[in-house]
PDB file of C-alpha atoms in Angstrom:
ATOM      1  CA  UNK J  72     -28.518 -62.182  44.429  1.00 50.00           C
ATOM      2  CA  UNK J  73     -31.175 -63.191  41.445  1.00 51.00           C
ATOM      3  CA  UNK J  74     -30.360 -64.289  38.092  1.00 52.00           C
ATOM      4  CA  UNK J  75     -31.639 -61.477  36.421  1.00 50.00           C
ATOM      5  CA  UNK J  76     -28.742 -59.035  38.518  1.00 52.00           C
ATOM      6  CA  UNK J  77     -26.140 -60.899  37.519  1.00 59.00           C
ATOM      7  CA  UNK J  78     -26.763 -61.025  34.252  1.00 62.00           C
ATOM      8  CA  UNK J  79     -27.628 -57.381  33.701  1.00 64.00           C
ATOM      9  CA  UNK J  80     -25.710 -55.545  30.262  1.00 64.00           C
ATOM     10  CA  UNK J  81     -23.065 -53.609  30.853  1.00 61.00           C
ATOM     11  CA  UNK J  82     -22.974 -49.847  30.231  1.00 63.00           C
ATOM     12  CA  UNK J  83     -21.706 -48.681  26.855  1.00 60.00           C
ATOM     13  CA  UNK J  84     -18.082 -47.939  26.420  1.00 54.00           C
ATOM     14  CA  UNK J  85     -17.514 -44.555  25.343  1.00 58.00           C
ATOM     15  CA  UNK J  86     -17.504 -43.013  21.906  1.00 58.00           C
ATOM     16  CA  UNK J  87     -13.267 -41.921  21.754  1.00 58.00           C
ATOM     17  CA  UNK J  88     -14.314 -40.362  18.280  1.00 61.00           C
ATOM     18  CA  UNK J  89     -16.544 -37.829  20.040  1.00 64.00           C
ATOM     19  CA  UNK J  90     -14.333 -37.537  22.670  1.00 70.00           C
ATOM     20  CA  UNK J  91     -11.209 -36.355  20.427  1.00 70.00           C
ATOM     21  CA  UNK J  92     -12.724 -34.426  18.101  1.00 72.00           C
ATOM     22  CA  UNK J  93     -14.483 -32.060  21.314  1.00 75.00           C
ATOM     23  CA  UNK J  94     -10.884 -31.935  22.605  1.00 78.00           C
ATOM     24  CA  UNK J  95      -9.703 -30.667  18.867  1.00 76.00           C
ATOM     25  CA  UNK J  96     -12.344 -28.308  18.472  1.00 76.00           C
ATOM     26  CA  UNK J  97     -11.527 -27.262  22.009  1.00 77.00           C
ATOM     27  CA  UNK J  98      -7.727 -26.724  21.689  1.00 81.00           C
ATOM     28  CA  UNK J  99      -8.738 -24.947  18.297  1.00 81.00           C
ATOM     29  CA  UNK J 100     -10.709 -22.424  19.835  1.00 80.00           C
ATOM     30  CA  UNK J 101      -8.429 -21.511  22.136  1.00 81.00           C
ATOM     31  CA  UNK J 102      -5.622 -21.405  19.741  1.00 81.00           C
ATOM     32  CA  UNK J 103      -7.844 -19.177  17.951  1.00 82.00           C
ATOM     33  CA  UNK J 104      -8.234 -17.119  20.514  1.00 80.00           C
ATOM     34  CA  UNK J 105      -4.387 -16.793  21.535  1.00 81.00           C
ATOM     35  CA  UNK J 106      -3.628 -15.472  18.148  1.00 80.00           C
ATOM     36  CA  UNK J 107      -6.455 -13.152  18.301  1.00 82.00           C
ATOM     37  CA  UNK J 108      -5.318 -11.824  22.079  1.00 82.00           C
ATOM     38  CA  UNK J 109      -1.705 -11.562  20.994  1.00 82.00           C
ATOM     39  CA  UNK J 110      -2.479  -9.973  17.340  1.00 82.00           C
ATOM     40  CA  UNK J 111      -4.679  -7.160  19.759  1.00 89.00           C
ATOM     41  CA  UNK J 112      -1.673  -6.916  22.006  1.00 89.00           C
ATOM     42  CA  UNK J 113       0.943  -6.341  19.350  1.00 84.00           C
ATOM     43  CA  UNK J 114      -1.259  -3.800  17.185  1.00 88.00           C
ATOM     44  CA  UNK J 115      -2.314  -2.064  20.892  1.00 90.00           C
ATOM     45  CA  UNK J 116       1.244  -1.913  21.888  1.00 92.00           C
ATOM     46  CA  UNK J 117       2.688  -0.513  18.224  1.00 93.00           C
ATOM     47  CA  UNK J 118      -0.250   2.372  18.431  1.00 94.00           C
ATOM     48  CA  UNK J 119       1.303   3.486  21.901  1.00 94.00           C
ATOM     49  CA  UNK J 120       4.688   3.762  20.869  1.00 95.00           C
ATOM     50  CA  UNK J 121       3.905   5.437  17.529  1.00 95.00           C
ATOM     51  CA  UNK J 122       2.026   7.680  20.156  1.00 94.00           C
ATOM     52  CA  UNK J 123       4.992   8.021  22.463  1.00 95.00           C
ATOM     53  CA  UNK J 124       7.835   8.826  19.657  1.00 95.00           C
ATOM     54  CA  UNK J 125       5.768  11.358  18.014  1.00 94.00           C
ATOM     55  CA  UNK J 126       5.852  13.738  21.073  1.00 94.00           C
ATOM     56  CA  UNK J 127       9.583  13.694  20.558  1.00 95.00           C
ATOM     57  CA  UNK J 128      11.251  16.927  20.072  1.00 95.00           C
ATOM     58  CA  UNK J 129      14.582  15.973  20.069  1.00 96.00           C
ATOM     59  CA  UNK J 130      16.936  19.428  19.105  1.00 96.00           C
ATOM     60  CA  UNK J 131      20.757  17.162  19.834  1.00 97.00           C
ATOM     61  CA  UNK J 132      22.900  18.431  17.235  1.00 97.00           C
ATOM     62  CA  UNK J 133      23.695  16.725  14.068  1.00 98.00           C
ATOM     63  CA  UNK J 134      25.423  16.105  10.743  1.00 98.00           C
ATOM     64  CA  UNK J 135      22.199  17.110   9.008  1.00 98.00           C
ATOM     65  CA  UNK J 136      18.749  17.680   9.459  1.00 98.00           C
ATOM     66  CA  UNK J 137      16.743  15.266   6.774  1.00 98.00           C
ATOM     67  CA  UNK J 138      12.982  16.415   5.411  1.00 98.00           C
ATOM     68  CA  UNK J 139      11.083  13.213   4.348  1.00 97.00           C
ATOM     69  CA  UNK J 140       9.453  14.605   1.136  1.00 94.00           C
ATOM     70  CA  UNK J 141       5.548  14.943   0.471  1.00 92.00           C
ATOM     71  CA  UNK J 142       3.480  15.861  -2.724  1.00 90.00           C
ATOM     72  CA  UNK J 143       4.186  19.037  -4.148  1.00 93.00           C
ATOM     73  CA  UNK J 144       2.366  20.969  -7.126  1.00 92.00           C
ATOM     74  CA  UNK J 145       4.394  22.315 -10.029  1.00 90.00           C
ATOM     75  CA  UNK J 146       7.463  23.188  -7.385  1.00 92.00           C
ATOM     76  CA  UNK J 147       4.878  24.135  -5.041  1.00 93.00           C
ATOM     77  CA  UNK J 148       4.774  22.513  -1.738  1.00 95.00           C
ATOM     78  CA  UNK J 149       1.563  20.984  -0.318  1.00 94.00           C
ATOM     79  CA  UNK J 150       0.732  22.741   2.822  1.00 94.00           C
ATOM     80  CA  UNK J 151       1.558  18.898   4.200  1.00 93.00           C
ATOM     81  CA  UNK J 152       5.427  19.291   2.796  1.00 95.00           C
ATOM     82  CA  UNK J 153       5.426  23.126   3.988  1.00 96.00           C
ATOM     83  CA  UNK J 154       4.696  22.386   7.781  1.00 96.00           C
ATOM     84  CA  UNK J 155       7.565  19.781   7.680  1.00 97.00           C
ATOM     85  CA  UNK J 156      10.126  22.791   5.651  1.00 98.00           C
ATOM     86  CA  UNK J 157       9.038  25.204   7.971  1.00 97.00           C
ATOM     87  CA  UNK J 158      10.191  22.936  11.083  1.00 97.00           C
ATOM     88  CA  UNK J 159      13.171  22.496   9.267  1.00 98.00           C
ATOM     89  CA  UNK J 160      14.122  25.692   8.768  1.00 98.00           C
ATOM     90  CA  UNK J 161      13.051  26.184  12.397  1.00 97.00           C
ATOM     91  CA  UNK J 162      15.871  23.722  13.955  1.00 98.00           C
ATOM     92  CA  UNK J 163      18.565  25.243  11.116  1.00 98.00           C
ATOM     93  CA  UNK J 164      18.072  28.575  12.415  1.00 97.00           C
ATOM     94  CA  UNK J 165      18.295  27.192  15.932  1.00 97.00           C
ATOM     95  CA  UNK J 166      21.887  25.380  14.459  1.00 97.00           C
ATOM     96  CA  UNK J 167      20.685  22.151  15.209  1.00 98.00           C
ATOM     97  CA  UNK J 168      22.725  21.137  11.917  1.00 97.00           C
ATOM     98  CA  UNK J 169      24.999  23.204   9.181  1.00 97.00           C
ATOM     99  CA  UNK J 170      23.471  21.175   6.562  1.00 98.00           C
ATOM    100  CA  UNK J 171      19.799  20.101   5.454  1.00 98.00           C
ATOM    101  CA  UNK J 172      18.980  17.500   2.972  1.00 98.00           C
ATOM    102  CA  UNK J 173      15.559  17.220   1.275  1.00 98.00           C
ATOM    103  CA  UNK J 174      14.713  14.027  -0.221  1.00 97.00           C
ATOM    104  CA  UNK J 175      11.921  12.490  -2.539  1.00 95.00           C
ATOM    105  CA  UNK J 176      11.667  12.031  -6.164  1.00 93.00           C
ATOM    106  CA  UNK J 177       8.121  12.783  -8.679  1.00 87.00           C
ATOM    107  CA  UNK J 178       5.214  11.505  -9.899  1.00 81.00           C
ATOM    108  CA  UNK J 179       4.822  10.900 -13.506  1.00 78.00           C
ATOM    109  CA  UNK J 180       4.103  13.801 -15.048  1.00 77.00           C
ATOM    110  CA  UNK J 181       5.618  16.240 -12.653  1.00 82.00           C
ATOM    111  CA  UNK J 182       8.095  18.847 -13.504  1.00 88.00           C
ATOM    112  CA  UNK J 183       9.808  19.372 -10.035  1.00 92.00           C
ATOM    113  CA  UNK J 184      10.787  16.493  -7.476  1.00 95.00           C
ATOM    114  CA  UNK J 185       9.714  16.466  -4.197  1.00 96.00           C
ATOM    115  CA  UNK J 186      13.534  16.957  -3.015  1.00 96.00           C
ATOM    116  CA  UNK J 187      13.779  19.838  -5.634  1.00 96.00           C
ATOM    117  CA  UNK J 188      10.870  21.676  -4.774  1.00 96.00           C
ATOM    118  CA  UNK J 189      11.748  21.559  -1.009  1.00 97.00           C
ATOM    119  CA  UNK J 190      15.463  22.845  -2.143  1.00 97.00           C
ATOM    120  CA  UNK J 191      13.737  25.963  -3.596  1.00 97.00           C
ATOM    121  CA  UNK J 192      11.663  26.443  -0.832  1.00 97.00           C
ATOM    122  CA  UNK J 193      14.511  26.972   2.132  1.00 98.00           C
ATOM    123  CA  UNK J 194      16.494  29.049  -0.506  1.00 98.00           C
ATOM    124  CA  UNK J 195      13.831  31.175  -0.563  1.00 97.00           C
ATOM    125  CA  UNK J 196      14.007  31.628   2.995  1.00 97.00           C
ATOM    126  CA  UNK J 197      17.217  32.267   3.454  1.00 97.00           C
ATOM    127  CA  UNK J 198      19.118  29.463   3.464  1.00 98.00           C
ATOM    128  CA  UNK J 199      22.182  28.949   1.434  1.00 98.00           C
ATOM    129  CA  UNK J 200      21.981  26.707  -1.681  1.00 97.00           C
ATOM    130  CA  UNK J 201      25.275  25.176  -0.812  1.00 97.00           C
ATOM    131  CA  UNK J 202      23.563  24.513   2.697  1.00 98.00           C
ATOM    132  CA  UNK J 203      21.469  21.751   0.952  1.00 98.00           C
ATOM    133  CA  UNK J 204      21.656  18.733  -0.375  1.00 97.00           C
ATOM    134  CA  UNK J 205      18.532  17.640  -2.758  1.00 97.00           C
ATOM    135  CA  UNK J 206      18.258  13.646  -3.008  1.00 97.00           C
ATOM    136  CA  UNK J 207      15.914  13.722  -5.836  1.00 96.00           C
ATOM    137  CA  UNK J 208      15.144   9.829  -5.642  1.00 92.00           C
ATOM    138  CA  UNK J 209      12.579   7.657  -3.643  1.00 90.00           C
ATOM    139  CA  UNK J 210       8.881   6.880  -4.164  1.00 87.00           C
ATOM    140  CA  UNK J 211       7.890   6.248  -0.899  1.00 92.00           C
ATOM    141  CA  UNK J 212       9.628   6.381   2.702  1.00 94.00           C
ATOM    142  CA  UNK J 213      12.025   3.426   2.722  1.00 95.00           C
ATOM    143  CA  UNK J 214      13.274   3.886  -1.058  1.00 94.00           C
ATOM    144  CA  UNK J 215      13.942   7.919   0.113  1.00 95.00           C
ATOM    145  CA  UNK J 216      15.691   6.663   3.881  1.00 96.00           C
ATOM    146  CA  UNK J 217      17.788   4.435   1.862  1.00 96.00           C
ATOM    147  CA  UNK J 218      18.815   6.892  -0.705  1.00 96.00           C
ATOM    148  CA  UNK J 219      19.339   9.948   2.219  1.00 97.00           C
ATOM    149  CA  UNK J 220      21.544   7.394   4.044  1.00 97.00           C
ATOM    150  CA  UNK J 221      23.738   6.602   0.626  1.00 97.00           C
ATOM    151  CA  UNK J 222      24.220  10.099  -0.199  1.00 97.00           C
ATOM    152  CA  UNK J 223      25.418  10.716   3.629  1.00 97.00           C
ATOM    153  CA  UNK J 224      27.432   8.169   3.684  1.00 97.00           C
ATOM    154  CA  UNK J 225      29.525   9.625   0.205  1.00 97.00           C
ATOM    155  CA  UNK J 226      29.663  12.948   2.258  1.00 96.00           C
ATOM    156  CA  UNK J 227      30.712  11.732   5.254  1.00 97.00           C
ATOM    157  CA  UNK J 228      27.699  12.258   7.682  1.00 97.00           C
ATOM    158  CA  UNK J 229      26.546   9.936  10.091  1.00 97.00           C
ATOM    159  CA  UNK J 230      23.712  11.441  11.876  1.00 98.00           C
ATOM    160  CA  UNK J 231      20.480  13.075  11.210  1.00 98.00           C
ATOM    161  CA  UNK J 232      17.361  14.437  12.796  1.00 98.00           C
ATOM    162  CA  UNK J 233      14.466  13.545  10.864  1.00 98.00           C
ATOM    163  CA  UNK J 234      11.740  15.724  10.000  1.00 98.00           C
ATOM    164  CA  UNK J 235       8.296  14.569   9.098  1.00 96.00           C
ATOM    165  CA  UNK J 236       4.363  14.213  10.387  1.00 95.00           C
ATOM    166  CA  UNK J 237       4.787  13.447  14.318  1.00 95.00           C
ATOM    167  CA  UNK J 238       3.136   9.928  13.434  1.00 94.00           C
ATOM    168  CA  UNK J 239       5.207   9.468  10.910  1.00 94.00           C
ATOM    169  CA  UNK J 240       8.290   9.798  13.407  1.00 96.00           C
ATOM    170  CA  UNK J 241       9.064   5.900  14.571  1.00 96.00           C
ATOM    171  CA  UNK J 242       8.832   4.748  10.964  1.00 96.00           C
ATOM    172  CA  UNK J 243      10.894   6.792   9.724  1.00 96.00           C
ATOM    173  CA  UNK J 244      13.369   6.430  12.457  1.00 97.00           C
ATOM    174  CA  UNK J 245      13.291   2.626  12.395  1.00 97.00           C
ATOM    175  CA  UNK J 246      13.798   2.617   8.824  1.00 97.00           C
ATOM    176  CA  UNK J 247      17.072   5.137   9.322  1.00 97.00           C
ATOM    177  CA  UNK J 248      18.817   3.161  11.655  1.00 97.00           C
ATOM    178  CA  UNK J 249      18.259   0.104  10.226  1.00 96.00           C
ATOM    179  CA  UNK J 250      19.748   2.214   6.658  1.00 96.00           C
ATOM    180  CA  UNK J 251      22.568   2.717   9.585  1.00 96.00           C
ATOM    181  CA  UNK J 252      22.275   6.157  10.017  1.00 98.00           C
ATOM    182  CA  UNK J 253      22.400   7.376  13.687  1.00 98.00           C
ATOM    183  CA  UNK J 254      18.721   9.128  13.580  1.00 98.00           C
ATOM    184  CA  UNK J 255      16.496  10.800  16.092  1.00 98.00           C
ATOM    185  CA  UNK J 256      13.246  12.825  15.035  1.00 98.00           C
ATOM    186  CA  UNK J 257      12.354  16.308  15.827  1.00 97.00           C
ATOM    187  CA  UNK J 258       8.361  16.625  13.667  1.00 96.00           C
ATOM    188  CA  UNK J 259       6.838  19.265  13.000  1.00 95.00           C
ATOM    189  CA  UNK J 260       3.405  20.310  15.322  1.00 92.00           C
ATOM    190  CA  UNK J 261       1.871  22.345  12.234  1.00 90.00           C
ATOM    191  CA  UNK J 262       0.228  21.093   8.498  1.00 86.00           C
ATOM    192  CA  UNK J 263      -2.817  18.856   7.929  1.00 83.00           C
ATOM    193  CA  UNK J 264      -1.378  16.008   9.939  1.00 77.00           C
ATOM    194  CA  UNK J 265      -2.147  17.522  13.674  1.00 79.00           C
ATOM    195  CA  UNK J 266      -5.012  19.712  12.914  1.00 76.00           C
ATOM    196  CA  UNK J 267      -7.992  17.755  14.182  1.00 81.00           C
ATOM    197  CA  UNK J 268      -8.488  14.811  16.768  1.00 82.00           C
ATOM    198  CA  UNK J 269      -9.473  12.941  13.367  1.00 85.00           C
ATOM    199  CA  UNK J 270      -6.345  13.253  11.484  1.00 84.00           C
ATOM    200  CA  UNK J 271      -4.515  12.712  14.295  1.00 86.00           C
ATOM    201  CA  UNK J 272      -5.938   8.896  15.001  1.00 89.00           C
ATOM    202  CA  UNK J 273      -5.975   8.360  11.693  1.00 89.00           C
ATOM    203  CA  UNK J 274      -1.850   9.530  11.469  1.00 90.00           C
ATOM    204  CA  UNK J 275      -1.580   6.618  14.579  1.00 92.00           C
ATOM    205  CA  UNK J 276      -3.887   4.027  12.674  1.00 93.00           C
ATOM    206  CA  UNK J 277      -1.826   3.784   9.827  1.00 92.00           C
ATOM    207  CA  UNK J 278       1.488   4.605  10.982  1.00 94.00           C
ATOM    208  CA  UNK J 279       0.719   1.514  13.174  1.00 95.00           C
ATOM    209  CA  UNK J 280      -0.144  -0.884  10.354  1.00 93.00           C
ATOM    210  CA  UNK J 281       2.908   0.594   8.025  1.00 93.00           C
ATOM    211  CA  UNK J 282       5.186   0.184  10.823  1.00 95.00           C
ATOM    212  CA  UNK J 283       3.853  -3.728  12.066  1.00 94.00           C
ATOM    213  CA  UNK J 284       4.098  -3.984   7.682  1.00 94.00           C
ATOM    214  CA  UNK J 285       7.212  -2.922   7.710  1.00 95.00           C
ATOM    215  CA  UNK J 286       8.993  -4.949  10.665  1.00 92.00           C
ATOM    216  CA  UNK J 287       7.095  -8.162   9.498  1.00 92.00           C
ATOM    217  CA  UNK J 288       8.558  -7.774   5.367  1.00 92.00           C
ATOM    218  CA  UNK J 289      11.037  -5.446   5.357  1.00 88.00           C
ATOM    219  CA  UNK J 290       9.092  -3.420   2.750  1.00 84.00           C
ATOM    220  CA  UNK J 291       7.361  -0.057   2.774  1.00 77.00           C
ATOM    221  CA  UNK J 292       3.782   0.495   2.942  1.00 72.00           C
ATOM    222  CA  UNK J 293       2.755   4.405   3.148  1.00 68.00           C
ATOM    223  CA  UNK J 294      -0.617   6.182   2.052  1.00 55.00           C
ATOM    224  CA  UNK J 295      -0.513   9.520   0.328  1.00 49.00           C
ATOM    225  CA  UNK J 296      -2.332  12.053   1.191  1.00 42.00           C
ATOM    226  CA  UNK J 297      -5.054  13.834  -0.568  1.00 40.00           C
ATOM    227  CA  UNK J 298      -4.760  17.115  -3.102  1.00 34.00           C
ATOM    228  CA  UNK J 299      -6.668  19.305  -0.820  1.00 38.00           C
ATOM    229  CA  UNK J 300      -3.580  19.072   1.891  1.00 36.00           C
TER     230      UNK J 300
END
């Protein structure tokens, strides 16, 4: 073998910088892409069962049947709050419950409370005052839950079916049994909130972020909806 074979350089040694920081960027990306997969997954899988609770009709009997409250004008329900008095009203005649409770306080400014205003409304359809219970306190969904299930509690009633928007429905009832009332929902299929294909995937959209808000903090998150409902 010649001289010049023997003595020919060796290759260079590898650069271990490069080589680590490809494997970080690497690993980061598919980190990235975990949380992205699994944030998809969770948001995909809340939207179905939103979906899947609001098609519950469940008519079991009960202590009471509880109307979450919605805006209402000068005592005046929004056609919204009527859909979800008129279901209400529906299940009491069908003696799903001897006793309804209405629930949600007002806006600065108003005259009437939500709870108030739906009081006057199922009086003026026939049912008894003393039937009802007006719980004329919360601001948004949890603060209302909270205040139904205190005011139960002091009368000695354990379970309710909930009344509200059919997306609305697995909120609501999360939110009641974690107050500790034995709840089960029975929406209404009328109002604003199931008229079009558009409202409807809108109701799941943002019943699905509330709901992931709400398991994540413990806190409410709702979106009113506008004057013209």
């Amino acid at each position: 073998m010649s001289t010049a074979a023997r003595t020919r350089p060796a290759p260079p040694l590898p650069d271990t910088r490069r080589g680590f920081g490809a494997s970080v960027a690497r690993w980061t990306r598919r980190l990235v892409l975990g949380v992205v997969l699994a944030a998809i997954a969770v948001l995909a899988g809340t939207a179905v069962r939103v979906w899947q609770v609001a098609r519950i009709d469940d008519r079991s009997p009960a202590d009471a049947i509880v109307v979450l409250g919605a805006a209402q004008y000068s005592g005046t329900p929004s056609s919204v709050f009527q859909a979800r008095l008129d279901q209400a009203f529906a299940l009491y005649e069908n003696r799903v419950a001897e006793r309804i409770v209405t629930v949600g306080g007002k806006q600065e400014g108003d005259l009437f409370t939500e709870a108030a205003s739906g009081k006057n409304y199922l009086v003026a359809k026939g049912v008894p005052e003393s039937a009802i219970t007006a719980v004329e306190e919360g601001s948004d969904t949890l603060l209302s839950v909270e205040a139904v299930s205190r005011e139960m509690s002091a009368q000695g009633l354990h379970s309710a079916v909930l009344v509200s928007d059919p997306w609305h429905s697995l909120r609501t009832r999360t939110m009641a049994r974690d107050a500790g009332l034995d709840a089960w929902t029975a929406p209404t299929r009328t109002g604003p909130a199931v008229y079009t294909r558009e409202s409807q995937l809108h109701g799941i959209a943002r019943e699905t972020g509330a709901l992931i808000w709400y398991q994540l903090t413990h806190d409410s998150a709702d979106f009113p909806y506008t004057a013209a409902q």
